[in-house]
Short mmCIF file of C-alpha atoms in Angstrom, two decimals:
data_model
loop_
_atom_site.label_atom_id
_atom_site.label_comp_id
_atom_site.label_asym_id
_atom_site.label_seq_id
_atom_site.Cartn_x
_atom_site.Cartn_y
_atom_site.Cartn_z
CA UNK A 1 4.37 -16.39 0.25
CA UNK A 2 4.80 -12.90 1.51
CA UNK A 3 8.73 -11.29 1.62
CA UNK A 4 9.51 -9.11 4.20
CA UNK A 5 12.67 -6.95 3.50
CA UNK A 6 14.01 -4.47 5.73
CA UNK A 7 16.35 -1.57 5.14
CA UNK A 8 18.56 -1.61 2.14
CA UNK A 9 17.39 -1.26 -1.51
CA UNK A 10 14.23 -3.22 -1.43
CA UNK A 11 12.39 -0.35 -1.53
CA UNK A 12 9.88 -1.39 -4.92
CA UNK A 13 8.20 1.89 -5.29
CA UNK A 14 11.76 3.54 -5.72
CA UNK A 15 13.51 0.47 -7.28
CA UNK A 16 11.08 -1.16 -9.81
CA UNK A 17 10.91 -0.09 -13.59
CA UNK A 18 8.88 3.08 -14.76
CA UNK A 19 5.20 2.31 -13.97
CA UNK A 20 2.67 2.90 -16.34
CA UNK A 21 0.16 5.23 -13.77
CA UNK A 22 1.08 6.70 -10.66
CA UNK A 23 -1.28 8.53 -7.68
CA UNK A 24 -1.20 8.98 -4.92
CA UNK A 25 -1.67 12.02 -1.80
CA UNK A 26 -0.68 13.89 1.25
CA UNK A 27 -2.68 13.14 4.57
CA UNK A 28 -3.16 14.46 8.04
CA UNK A 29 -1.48 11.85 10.35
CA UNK A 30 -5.06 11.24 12.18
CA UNK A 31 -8.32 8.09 11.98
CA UNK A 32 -10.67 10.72 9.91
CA UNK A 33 -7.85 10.89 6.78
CA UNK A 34 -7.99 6.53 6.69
CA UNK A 35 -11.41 6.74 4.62
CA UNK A 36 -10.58 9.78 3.18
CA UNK A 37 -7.49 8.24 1.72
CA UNK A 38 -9.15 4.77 0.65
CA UNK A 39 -11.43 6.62 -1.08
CA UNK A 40 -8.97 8.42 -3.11
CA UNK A 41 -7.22 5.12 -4.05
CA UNK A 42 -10.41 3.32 -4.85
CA UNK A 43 -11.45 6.12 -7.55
CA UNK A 44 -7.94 6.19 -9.03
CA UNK A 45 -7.81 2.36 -8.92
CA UNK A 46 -11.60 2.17 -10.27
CA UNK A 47 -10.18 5.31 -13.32
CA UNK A 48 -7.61 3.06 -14.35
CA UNK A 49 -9.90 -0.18 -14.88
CA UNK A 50 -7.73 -2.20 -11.88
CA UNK A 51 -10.11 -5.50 -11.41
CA UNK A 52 -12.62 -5.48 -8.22
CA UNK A 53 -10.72 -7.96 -6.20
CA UNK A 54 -6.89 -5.64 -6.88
CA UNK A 55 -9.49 -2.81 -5.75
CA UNK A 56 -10.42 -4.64 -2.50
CA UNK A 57 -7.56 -6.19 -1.54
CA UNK A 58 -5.70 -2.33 -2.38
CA UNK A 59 -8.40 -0.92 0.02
CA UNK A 60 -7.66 -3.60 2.66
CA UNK A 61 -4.01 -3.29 2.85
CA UNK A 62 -3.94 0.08 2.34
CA UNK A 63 -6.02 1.21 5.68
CA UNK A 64 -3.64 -1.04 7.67
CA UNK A 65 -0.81 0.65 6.32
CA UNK A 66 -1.90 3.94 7.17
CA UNK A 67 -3.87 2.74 10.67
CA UNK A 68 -0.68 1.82 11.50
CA UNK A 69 1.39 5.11 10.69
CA UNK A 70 -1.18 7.04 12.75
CA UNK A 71 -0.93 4.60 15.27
CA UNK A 72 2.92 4.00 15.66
CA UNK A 73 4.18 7.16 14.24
CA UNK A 74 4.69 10.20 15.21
CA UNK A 75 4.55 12.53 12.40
CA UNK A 76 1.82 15.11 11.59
CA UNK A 77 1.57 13.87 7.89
CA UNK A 78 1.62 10.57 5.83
CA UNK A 79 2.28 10.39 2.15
CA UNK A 80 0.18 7.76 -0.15
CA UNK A 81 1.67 6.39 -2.92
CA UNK A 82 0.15 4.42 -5.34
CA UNK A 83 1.85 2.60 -8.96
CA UNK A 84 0.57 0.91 -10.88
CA UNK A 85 2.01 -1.04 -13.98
CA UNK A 86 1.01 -4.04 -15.93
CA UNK A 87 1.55 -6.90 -13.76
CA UNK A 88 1.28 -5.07 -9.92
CA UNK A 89 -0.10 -2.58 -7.88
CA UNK A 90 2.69 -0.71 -5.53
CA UNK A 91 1.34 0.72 -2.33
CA UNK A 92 3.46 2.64 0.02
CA UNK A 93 2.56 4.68 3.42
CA UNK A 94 5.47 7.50 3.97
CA UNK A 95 5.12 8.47 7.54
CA UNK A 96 7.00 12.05 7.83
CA UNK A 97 9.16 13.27 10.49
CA UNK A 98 8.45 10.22 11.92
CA UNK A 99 10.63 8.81 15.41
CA UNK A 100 9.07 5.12 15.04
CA UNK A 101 9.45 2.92 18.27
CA UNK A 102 10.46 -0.09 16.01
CA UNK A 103 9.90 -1.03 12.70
CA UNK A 104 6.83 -3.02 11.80
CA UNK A 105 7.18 -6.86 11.90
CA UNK A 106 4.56 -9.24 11.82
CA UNK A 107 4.60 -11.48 15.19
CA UNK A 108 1.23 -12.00 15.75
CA UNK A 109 -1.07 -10.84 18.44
CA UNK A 110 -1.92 -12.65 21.92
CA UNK A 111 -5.05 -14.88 21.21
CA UNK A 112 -6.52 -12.55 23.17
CA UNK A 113 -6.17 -8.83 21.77
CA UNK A 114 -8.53 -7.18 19.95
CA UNK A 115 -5.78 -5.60 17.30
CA UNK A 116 -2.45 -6.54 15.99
CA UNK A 117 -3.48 -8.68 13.10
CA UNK A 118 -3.23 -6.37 10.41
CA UNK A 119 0.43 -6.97 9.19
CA UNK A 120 -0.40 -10.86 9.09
CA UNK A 121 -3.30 -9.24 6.57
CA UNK A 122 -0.92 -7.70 4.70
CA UNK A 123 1.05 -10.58 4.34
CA UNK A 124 -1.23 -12.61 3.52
CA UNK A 125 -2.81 -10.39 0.65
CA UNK A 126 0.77 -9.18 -0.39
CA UNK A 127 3.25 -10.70 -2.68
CA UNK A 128 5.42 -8.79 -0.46
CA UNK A 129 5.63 -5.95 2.02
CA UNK A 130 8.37 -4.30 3.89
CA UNK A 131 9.50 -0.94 5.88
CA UNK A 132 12.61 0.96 6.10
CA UNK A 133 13.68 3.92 7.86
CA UNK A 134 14.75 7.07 5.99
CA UNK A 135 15.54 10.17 7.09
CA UNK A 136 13.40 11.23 9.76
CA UNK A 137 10.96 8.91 7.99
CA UNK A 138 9.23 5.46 7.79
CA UNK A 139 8.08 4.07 4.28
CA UNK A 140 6.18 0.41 4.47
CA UNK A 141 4.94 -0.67 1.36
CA UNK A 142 3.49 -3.89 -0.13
CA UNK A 143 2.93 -4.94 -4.08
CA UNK A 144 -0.09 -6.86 -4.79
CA UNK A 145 0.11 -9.27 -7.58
CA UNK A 146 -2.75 -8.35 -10.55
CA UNK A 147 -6.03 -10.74 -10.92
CA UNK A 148 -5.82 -9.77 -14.26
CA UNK A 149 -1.93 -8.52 -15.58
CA UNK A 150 -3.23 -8.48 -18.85
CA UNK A 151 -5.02 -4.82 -18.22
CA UNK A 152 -2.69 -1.94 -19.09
CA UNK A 153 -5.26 -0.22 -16.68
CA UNK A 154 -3.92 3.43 -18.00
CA UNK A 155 -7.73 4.70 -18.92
CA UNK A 156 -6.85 4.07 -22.46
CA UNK A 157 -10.77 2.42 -23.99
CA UNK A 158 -8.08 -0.03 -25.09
CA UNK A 159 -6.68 -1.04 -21.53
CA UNK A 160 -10.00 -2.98 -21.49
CA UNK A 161 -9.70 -5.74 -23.59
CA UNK A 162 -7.63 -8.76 -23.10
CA UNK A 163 -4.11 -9.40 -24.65
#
């Protein structure tokens, strides 16, 4: 079951130990920089030997998390940042100078809208996800439990073989 925290310290990408690999990138705050950016997380995810399924469900959450800072932020840029360690991929969405309406919560759509469901997908797919405000900022992130937490995933010809 997904965890939703909220303000405070349960920020993982700033709280959790070290990670072995870390990526990440700056993007325009606009729909053309969404495939731009999955891209750019698939081929570091793909460069550190993370399993197919981590790569898809990365890819899924991911363009909701940044679909949703173009779409309820108001900043010209979002940060990507990826982590990676031996047991769980990180994934965070740093909308700057950001003035957010509210902060994103996962209610659920009217049967009939046509958006609205992707924080459900994120909670779903996540082992947990959550936003805070900073300064002039929003971060959400979620953490997505390895397939396979055996992989170091670091590149290393030995990241490929099972422990």
């Amino acid at each position: 079951m997904a965890q939703r925290a909220v303000g405070g310290s349960a920020d993982p990408v700033a709280s959790a130990r070290p990670p072995a690999l870390q990526g990440g990138g700056v993007f325009d705050a606009v729909p053309a920089q969404v495939p731009r950016a999955r891209r750019a997380l698939t081929s570091a995810l793909r460069r550190w030997h993370v399993d197919e399924d981590d790569v898809h469900t990365a890819q899924l959450i991911v363009c909701e998390l940044l679909s949703n800072a173009i779409r309820y932020g108001s900043g010209p840029t979002m940060d990507l940042d990826v982590r990676l360690d031996e047991t769980y991929i990180r994934l965070a969405v740093r909308n700057r100078h950001a003035r957010p309406r509210r902060l994103p919560r996962s209610n659920g759509p009217p049967e009939d809208s046509e958006c609205g469901r992707g924080l459900r997908l994120i909670e779903a797919l996540a082992a947990e996800w959550g936003s805070r405000p900073l300064a002039g900022e929003l971060l959400v992130w979620a953490t997505i439990a390895r397939a396979d937490p055996g992989r170091r995933g670091d590149g290393d010809d030995r990241a490929g073989t099972r422990r």
